[in-house]
Short mmCIF file of C-alpha atoms and ligand atoms in Angstrom, two decimals:
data_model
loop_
_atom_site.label_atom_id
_atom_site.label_comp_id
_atom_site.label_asym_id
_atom_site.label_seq_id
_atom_site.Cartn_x
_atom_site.Cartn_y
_atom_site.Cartn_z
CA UNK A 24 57.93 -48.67 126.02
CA UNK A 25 59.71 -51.41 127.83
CA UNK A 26 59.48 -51.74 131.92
CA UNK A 27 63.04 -50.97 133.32
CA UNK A 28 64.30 -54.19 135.19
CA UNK A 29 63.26 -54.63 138.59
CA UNK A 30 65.90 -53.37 141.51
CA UNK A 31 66.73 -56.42 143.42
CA UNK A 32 67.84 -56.52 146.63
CA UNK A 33 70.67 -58.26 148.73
CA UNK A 34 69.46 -58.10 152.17
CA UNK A 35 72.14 -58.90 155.38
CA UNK A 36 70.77 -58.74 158.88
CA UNK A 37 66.92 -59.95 159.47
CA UNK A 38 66.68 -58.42 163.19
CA UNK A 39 64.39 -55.36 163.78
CA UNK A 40 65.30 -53.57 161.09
CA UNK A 41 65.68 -56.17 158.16
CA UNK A 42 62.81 -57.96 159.14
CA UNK A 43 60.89 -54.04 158.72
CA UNK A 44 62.75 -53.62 155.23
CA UNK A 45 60.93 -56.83 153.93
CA UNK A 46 57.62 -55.99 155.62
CA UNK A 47 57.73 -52.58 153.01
CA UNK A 48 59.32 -53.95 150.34
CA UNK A 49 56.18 -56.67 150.43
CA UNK A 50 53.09 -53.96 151.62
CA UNK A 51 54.22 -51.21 149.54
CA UNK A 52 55.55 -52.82 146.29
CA UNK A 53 52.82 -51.16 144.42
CA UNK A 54 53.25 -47.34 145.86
CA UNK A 55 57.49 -47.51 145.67
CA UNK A 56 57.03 -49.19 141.60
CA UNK A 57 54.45 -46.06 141.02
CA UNK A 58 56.94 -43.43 142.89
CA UNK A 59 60.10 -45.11 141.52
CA UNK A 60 58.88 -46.11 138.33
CA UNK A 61 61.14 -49.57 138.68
CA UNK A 62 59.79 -52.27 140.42
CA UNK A 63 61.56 -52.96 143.52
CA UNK A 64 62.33 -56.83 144.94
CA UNK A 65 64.23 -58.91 147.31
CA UNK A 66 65.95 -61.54 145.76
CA UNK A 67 68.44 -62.83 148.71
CA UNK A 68 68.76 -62.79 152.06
CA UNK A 69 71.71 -63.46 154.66
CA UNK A 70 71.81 -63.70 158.78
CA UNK A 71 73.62 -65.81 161.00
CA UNK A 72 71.43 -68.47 161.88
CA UNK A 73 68.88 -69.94 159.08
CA UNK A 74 67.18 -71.50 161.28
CA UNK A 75 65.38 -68.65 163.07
CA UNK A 76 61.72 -68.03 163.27
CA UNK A 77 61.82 -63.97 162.25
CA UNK A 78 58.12 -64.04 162.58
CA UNK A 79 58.01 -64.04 158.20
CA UNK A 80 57.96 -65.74 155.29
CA UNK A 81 61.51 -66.16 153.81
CA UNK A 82 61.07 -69.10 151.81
CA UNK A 83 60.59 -66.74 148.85
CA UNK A 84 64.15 -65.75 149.04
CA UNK A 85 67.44 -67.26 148.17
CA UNK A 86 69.46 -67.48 151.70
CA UNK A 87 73.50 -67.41 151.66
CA UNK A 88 75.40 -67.70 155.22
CA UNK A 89 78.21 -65.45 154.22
CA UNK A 90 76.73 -61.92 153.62
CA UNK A 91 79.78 -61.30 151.20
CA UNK A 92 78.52 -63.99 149.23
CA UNK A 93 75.33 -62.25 149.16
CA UNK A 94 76.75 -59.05 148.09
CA UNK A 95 78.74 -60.46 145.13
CA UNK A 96 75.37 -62.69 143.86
CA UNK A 97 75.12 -61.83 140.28
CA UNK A 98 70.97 -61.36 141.38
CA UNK A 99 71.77 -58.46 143.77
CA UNK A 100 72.12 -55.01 142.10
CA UNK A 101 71.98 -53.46 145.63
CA UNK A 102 72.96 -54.26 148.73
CA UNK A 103 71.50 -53.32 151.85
CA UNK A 104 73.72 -53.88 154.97
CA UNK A 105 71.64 -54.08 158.02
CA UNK A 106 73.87 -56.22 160.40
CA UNK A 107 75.40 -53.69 162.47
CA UNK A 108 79.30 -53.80 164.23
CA UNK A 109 81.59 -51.30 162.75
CA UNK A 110 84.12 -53.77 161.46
CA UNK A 111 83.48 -57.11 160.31
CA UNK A 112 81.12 -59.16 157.92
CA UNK A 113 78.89 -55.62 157.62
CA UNK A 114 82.38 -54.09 156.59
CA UNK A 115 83.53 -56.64 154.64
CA UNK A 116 80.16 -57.27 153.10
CA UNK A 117 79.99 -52.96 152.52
CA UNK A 118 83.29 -53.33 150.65
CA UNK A 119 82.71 -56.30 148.55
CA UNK A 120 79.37 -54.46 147.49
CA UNK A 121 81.44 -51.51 146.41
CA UNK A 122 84.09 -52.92 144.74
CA UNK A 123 81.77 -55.10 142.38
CA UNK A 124 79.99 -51.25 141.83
CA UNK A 125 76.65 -51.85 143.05
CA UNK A 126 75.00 -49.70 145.30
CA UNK A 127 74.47 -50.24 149.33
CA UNK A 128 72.15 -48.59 151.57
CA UNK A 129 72.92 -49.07 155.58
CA UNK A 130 71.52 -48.65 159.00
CA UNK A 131 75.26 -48.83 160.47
CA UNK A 132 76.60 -45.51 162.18
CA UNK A 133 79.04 -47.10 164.01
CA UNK A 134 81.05 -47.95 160.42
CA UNK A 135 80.45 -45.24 158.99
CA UNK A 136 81.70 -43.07 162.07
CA UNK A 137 84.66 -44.75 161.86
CA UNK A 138 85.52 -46.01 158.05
CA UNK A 139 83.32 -43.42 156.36
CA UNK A 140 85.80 -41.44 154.38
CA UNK A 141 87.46 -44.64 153.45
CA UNK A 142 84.22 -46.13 152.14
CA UNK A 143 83.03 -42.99 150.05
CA UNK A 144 86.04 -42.87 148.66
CA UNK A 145 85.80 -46.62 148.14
CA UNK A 146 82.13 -45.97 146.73
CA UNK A 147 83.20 -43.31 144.27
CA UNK A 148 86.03 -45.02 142.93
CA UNK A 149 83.52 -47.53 141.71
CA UNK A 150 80.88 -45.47 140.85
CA UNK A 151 78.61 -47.19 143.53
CA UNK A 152 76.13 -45.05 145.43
CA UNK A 153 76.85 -45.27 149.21
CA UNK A 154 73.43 -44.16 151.78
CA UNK A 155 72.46 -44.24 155.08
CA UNK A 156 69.61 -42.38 155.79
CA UNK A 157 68.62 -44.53 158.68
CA UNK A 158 71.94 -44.32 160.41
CA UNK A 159 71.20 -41.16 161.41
CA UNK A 160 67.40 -40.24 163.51
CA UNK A 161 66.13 -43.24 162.77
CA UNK A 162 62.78 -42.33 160.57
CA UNK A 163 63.97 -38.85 160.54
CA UNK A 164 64.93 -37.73 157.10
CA UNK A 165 67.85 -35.59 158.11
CA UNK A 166 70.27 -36.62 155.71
CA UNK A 167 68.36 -36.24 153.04
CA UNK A 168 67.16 -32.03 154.66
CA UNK A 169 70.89 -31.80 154.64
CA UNK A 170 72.34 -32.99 151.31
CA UNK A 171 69.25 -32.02 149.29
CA UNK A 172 66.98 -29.46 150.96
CA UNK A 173 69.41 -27.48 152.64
CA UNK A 174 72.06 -27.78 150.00
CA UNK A 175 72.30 -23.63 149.24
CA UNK A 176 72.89 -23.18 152.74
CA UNK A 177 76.15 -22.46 154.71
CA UNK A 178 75.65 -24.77 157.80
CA UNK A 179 76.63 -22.70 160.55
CA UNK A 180 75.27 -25.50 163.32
CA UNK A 181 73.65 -28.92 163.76
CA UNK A 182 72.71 -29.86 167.02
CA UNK A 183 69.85 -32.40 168.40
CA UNK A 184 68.85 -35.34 170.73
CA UNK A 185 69.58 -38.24 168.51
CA UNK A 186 69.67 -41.10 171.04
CA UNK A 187 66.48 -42.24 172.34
CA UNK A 188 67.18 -44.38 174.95
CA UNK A 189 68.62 -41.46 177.04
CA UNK A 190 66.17 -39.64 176.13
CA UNK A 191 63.50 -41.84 178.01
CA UNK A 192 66.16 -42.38 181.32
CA UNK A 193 65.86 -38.56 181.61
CA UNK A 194 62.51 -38.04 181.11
CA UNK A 195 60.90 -40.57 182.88
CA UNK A 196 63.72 -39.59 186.00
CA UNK A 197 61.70 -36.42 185.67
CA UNK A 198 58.21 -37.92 185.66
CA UNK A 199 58.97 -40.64 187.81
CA UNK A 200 61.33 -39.39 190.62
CA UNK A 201 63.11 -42.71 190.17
CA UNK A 202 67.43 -42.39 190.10
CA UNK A 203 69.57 -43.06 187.24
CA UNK A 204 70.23 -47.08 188.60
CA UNK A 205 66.21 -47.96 189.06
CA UNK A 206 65.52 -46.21 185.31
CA UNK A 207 68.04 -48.08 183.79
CA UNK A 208 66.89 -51.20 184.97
CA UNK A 209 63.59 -50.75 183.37
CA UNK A 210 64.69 -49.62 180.19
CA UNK A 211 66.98 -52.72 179.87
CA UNK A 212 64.09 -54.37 181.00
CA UNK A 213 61.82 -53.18 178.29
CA UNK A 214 64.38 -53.88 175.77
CA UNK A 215 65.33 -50.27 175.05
CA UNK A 216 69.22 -50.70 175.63
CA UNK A 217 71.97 -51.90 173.34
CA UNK A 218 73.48 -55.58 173.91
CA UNK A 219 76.77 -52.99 175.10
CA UNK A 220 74.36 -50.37 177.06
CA UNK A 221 77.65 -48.34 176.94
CA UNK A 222 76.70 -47.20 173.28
CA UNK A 223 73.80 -45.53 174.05
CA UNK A 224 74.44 -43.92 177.60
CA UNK A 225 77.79 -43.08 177.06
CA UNK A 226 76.55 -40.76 174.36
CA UNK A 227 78.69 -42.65 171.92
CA UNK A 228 75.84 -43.73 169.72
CA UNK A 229 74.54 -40.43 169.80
CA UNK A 230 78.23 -39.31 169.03
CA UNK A 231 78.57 -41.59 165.99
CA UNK A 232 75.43 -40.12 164.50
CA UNK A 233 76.51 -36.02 165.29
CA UNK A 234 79.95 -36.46 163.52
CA UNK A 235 78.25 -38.28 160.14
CA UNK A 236 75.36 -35.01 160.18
CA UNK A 237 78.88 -32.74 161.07
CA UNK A 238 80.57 -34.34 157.85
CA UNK A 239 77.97 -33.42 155.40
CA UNK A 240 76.91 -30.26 157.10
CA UNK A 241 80.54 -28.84 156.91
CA UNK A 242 82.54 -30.35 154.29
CA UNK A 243 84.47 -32.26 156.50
CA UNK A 244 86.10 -36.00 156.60
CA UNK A 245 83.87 -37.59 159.42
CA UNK A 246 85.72 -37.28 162.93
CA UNK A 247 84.09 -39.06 165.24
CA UNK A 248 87.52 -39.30 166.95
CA UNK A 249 86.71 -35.16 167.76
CA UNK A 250 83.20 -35.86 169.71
CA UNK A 251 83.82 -34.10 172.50
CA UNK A 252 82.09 -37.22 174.95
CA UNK A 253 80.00 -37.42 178.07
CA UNK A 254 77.25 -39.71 178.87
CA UNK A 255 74.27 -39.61 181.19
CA UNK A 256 75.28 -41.91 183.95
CA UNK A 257 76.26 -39.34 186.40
CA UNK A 258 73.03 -37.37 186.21
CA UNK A 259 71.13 -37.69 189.50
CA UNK A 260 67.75 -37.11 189.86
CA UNK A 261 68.66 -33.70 191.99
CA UNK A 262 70.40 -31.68 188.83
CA UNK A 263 66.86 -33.00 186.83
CA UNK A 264 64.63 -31.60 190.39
CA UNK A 265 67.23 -28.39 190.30
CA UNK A 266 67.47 -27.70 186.57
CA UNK A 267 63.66 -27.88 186.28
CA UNK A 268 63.55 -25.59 189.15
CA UNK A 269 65.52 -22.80 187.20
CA UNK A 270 63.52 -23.57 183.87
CA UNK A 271 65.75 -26.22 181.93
CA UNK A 272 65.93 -29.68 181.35
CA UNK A 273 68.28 -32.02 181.01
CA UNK A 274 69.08 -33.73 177.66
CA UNK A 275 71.58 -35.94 176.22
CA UNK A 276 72.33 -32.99 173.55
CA UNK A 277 75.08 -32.86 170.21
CA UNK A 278 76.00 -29.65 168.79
CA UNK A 279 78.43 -29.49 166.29
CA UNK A 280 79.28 -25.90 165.41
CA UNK A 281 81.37 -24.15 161.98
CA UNK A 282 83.79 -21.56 164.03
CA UNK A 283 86.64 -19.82 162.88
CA UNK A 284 89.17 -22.04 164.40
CA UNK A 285 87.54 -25.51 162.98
CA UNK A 286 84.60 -27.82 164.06
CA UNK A 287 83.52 -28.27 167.79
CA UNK A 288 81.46 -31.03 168.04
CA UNK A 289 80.36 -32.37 171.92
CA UNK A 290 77.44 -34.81 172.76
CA UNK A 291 76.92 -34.16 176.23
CA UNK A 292 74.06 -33.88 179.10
CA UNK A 293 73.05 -29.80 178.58
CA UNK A 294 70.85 -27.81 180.08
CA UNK A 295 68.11 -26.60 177.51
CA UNK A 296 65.36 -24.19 178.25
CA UNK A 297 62.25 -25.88 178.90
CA UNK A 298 59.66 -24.22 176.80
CA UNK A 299 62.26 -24.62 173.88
CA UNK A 300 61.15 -27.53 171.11
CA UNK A 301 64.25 -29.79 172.49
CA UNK A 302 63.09 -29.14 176.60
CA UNK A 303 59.75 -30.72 175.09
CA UNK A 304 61.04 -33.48 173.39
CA UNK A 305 59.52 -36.56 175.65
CA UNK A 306 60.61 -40.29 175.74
CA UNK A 307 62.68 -42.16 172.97
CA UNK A 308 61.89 -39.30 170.12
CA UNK A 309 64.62 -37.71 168.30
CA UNK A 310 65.31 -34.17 167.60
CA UNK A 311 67.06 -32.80 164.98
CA UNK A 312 67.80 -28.83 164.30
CA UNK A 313 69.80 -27.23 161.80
CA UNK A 314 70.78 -23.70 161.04
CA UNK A 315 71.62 -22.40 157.91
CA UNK A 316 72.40 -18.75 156.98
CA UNK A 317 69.91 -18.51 154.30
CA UNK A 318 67.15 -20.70 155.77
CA UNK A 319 67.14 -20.02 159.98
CA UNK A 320 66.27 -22.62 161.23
CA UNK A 321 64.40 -26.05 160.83
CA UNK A 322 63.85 -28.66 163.06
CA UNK A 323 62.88 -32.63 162.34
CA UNK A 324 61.30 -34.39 165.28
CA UNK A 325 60.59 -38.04 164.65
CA UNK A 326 60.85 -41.74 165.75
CA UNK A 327 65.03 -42.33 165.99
CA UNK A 328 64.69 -46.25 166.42
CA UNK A 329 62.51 -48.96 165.86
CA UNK A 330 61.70 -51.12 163.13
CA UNK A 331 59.36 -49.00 160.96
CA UNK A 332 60.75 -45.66 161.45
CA UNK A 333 64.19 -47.13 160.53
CA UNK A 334 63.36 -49.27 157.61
CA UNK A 335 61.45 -46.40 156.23
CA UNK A 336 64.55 -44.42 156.43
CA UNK A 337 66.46 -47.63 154.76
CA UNK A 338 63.78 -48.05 151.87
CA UNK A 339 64.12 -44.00 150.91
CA UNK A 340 67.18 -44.76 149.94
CA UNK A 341 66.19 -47.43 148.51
CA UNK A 342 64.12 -45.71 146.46
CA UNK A 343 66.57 -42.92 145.54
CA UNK A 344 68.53 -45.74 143.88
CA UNK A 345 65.94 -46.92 142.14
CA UNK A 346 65.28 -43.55 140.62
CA UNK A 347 68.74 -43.06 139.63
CA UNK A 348 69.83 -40.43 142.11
CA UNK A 349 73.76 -39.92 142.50
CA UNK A 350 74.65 -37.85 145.28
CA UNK A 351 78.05 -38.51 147.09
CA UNK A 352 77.61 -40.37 150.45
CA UNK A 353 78.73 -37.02 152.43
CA UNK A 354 76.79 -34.91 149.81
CA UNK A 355 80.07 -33.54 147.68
CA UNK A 356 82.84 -35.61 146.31
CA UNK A 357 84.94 -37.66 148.98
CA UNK A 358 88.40 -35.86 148.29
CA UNK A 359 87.22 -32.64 148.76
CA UNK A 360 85.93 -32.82 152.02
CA UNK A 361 88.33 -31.12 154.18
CA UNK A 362 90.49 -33.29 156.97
CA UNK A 363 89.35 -32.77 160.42
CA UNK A 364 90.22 -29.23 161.73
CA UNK A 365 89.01 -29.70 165.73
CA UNK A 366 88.01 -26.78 167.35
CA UNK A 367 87.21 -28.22 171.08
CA UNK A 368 85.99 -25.92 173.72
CA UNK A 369 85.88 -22.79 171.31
CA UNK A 370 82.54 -22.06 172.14
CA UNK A 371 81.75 -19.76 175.61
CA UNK A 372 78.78 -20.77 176.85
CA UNK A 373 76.36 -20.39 180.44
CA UNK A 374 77.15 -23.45 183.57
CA UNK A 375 74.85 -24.55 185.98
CA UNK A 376 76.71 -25.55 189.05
CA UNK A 377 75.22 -27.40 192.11
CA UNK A 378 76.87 -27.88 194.84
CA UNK A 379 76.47 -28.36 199.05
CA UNK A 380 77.50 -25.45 200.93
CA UNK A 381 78.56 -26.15 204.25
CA UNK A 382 76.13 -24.15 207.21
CA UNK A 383 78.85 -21.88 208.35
CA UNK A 384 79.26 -17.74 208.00
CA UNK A 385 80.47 -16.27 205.09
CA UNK A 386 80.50 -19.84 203.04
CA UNK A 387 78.14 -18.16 199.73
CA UNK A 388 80.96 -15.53 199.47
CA UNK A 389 83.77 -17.78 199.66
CA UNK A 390 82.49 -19.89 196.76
CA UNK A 391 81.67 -15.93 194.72
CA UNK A 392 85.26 -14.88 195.53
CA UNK A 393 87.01 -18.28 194.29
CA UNK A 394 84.85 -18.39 191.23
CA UNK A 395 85.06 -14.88 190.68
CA UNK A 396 88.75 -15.38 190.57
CA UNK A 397 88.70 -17.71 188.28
CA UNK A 398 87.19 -15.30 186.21
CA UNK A 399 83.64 -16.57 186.18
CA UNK A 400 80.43 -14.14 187.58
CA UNK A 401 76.88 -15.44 188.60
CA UNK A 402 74.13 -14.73 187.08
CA UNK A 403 71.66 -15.88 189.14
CA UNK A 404 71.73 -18.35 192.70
CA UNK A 405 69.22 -19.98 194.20
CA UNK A 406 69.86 -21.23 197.92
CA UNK A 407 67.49 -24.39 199.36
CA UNK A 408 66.92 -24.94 203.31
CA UNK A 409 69.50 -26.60 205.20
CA UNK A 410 69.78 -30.40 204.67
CA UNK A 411 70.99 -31.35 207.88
CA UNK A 412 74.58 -29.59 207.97
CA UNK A 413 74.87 -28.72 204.66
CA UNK A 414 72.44 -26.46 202.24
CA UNK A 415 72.31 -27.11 198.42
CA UNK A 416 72.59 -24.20 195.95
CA UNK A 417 72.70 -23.53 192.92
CA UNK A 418 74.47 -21.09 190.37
CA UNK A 419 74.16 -20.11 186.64
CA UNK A 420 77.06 -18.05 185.17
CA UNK A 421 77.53 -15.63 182.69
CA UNK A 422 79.60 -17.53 179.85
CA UNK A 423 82.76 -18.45 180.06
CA UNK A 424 85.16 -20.80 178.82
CA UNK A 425 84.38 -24.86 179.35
CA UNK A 426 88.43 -25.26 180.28
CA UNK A 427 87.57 -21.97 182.57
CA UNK A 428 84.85 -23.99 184.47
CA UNK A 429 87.11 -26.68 185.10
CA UNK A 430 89.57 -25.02 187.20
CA UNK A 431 86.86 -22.47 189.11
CA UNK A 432 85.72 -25.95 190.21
CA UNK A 433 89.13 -26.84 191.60
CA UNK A 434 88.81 -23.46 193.40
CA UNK A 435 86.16 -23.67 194.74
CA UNK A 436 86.41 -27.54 196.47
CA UNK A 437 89.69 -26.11 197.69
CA UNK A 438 87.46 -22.81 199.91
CA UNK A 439 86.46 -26.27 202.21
CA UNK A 440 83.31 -24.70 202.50
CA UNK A 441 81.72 -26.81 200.22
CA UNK A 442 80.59 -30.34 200.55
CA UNK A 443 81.14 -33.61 198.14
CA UNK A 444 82.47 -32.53 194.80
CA UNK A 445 80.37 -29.76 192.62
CA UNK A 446 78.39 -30.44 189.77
CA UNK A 447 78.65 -28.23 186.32
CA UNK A 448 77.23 -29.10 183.91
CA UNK A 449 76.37 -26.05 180.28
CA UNK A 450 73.26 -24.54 179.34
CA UNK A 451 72.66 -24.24 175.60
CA UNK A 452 73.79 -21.35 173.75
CA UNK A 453 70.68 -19.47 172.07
N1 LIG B 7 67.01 -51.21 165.74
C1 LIG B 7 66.91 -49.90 165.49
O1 LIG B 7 65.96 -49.26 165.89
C2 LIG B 7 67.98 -49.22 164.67
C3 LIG B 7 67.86 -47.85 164.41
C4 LIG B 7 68.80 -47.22 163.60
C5 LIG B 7 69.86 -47.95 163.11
N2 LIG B 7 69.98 -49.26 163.41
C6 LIG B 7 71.12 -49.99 162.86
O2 LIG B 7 70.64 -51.00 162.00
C7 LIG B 7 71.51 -52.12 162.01
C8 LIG B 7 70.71 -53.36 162.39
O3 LIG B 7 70.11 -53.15 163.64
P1 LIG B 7 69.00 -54.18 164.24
O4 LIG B 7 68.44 -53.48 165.41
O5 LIG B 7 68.11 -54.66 163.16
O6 LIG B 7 69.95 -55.35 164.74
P2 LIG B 7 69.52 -56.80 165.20
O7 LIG B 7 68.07 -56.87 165.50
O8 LIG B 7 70.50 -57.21 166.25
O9 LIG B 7 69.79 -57.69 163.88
C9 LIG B 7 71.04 -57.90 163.38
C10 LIG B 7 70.92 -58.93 162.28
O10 LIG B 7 72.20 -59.14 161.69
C11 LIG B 7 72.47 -60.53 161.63
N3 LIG B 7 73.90 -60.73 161.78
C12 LIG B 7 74.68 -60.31 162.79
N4 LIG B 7 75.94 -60.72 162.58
C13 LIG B 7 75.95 -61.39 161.41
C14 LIG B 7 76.93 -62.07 160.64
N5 LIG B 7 78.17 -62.14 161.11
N6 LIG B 7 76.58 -62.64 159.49
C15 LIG B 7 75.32 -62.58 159.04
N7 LIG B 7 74.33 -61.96 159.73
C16 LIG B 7 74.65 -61.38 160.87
C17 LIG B 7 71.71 -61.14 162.78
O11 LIG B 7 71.47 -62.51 162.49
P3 LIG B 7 70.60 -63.45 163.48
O12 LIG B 7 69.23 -62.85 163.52
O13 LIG B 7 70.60 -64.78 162.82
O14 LIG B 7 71.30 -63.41 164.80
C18 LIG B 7 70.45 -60.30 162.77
O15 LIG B 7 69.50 -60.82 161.87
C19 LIG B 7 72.62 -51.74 163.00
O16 LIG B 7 73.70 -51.17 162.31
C20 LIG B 7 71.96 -50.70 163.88
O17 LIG B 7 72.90 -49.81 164.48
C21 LIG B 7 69.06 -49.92 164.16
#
């Protein structure tokens, strides 16, 4: 019988991850022909500047400037966008791609956050597969759990660390005893942040890659617009000391949740319990957990950056091409996924508050009466020794409301027995 034609490969972007995709397409081209049963090849290549040493051999390649070029070259069945920027030549590039039917596999959360419907639909329309495996966990295969694995499952929530760069900040506060501003400085140092560190601790990152795992895991248009958002800059080193004290931790943690009323979908810092698998999770690993009401509950812990992890997320797709897999880019067909239904705040859930009580009589009770009014009871306080004048403590509540917490706050700054504003921050729901 006759070999099937190789798979060749448009390739736009050559930084961490591009230069990892041609590192396996080169090491492995033996294994992926044998598990694919087509050989797989790079035939062009595309980055801004030709010039660059990337450390490997490109003179086997064709090279075009203009990555839409690339994706229209009659020796490219499938393009794989690895540039990055939601809008742009990775857009434009994405869209040429499509539109000429050939498949594309992509790294890029931030365009698919925001154009993702508009691409699927673009992608089906043509008949043009549309993945992105690594956009989401890095080397984790969570989209694949979701849209094959877990497929006979209602989704009832999807939660997870997904951004590793916070995830080392918080930890190594913890280990370290160093503040937010001094473990910043050494994770820009070590090359950990973003060239905008905004996108990873402002959660937004994170966010992109909760409301693409939301999408498939509800049936819903991505809405990345309905992130509820809150980075990690305003954790101090005192809630980490405090939290720790009253058996959490503190992550950078998305939940997106199926209720009654719609989707609720937050990425913010959460208390978890620290025996839990996410209060374990150390440095820049990603965690992943789904629940399904057939399966419980599974969780993926993995490498969510880097240049192996992701390219080996990039080249299962890869591979899924070759073998002829169709699934739609949000696992069922673009116009049936429902439009956003947002469902913010729905779900009640535990607080941790810290906050400096001023050393006079009767302070404690003033802050239980005004919260109590506001219709939110203790569970359990902890009070430290006097600091000076004033004496931290610390509360957890019963659950309530998030838009409840908000307003006991107010009432309680306005007792004037308390000093500096409070902190509340949730605990995870079991
Ligand atoms: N790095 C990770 O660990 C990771 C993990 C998950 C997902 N991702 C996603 O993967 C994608 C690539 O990330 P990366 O870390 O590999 O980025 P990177 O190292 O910054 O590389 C980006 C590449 O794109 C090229 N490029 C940028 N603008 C271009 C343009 N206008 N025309 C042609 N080429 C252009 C750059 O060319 P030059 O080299 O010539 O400047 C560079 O080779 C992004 O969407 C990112 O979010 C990355």
């Amino acid at each position: 019988m006759k070999a099937p034609a190789p798979l060749r490969l448009g390739i736009a972007g050559l930084g961490t991850v591009g230069v990892g995709v041609l590192r396996i397409v080169a090491a492995q081209a033996e294994t992926l022909a044998l598990r694919t049963g087509r050989a797989i090849e790079v035939s062009a290549v595309s980055a801004r500047s030709r010039g660059k040493d990337r450390g490997i051999d490109l003179t086997p390649y064709a090279w075009e400037d203009d990555p839409v070029a690339l994706a229209r070259r009659n020796d490219v069945d499938l393009f794989v966008e690895l540039m990055g920027g939601s809008d742009g030549p990775a857009k434009a590039a994405t869209e040429a791609a499509l539109a000429a039917g050939k498949p594309v596999v992509t790294a890029n959360k931030a365009m698919l956050a925001l154009h993702g419907q508009a691409l699927a639909e673009l992608a089906e329309a043509n008949d043009a597969p549309l993945r992105f495996e690594a956009a989401v966990a890095g080397g984790i295969p969570c989209v694949k759990a979701l849209t094959e694995g877990l497929a006979g499952n209602a989704i009832t929530r999807v939660s997870g660390v997904m951004n590793g760069t916070c995830n080392y900040i918080l930890t190594r506060m913890e280990a370290s005893g160093l503040p937010y501003a001094e473990v910043f400085k050494e994770a820009d140092a070590l090359g950990y942040l973003e060239a905008d560190p905004t996108l990873d601790v402002g959660g937004i990152d994170a966010g992109h890659k909760l409301a693409l795992l939301a999408a498939i895991a509800f049936g819903t248009q991505v809405d990345f617009e309905g992130v509820q958002l809150q980075g990690i800059e305003r954790v101090s080193i005192d809630d980490i000391h405090r939290a720790r004290d009253m058996g959490y931790r503190i992550k950078l943690l998305g939940e997106a949740r199926r209720t009654p009323a719609g989707v609720e979908q937050s990425m913010r810092p959460t208390l978890v319990p620290a025996e839990s698998p996410l209060g374990q999770l150390e440095g820049g690993t990603n965690m992943v957990v789904f629940e399904g009401d057939a399966v419980g509950q599974i969780v993926m812990r993995g490498a969510g950056a880097g240049e192996g992890p992701t390219a080996s997320a990039v080249m299962a797709d890869v591979a899924d091409i070759a073998r002829g897999l169709r699934i739609p880019p949000f696992g069922q067909p673009a116009a049936t996924l429902a439009p956003p239904r947002r469902a913010n705040a729905a779900t009640h859930c535990a607080h941790y508050i810290r906050l400096n009580l001023r050393d006079e009589p009767g302070a404690m009770a003033k802050v239980a009466t005004a919260l109590g009014l506001a219709g939110i009871s203790i569970d359990r306080m902890r009070q430290y020794d006097h600091a000076g004048d004033d004496a931290p403590v610390l509360i957890v509540t019963h659950p309530c409301a998030p838009s409840d917490m908000a307003g006991a706050l107010d009432q309680v700054t306005a007792t004037g027995v308390v000093h500096g504003e409070p902190v509340a921050l949730q605990i995870q729901t079991p």
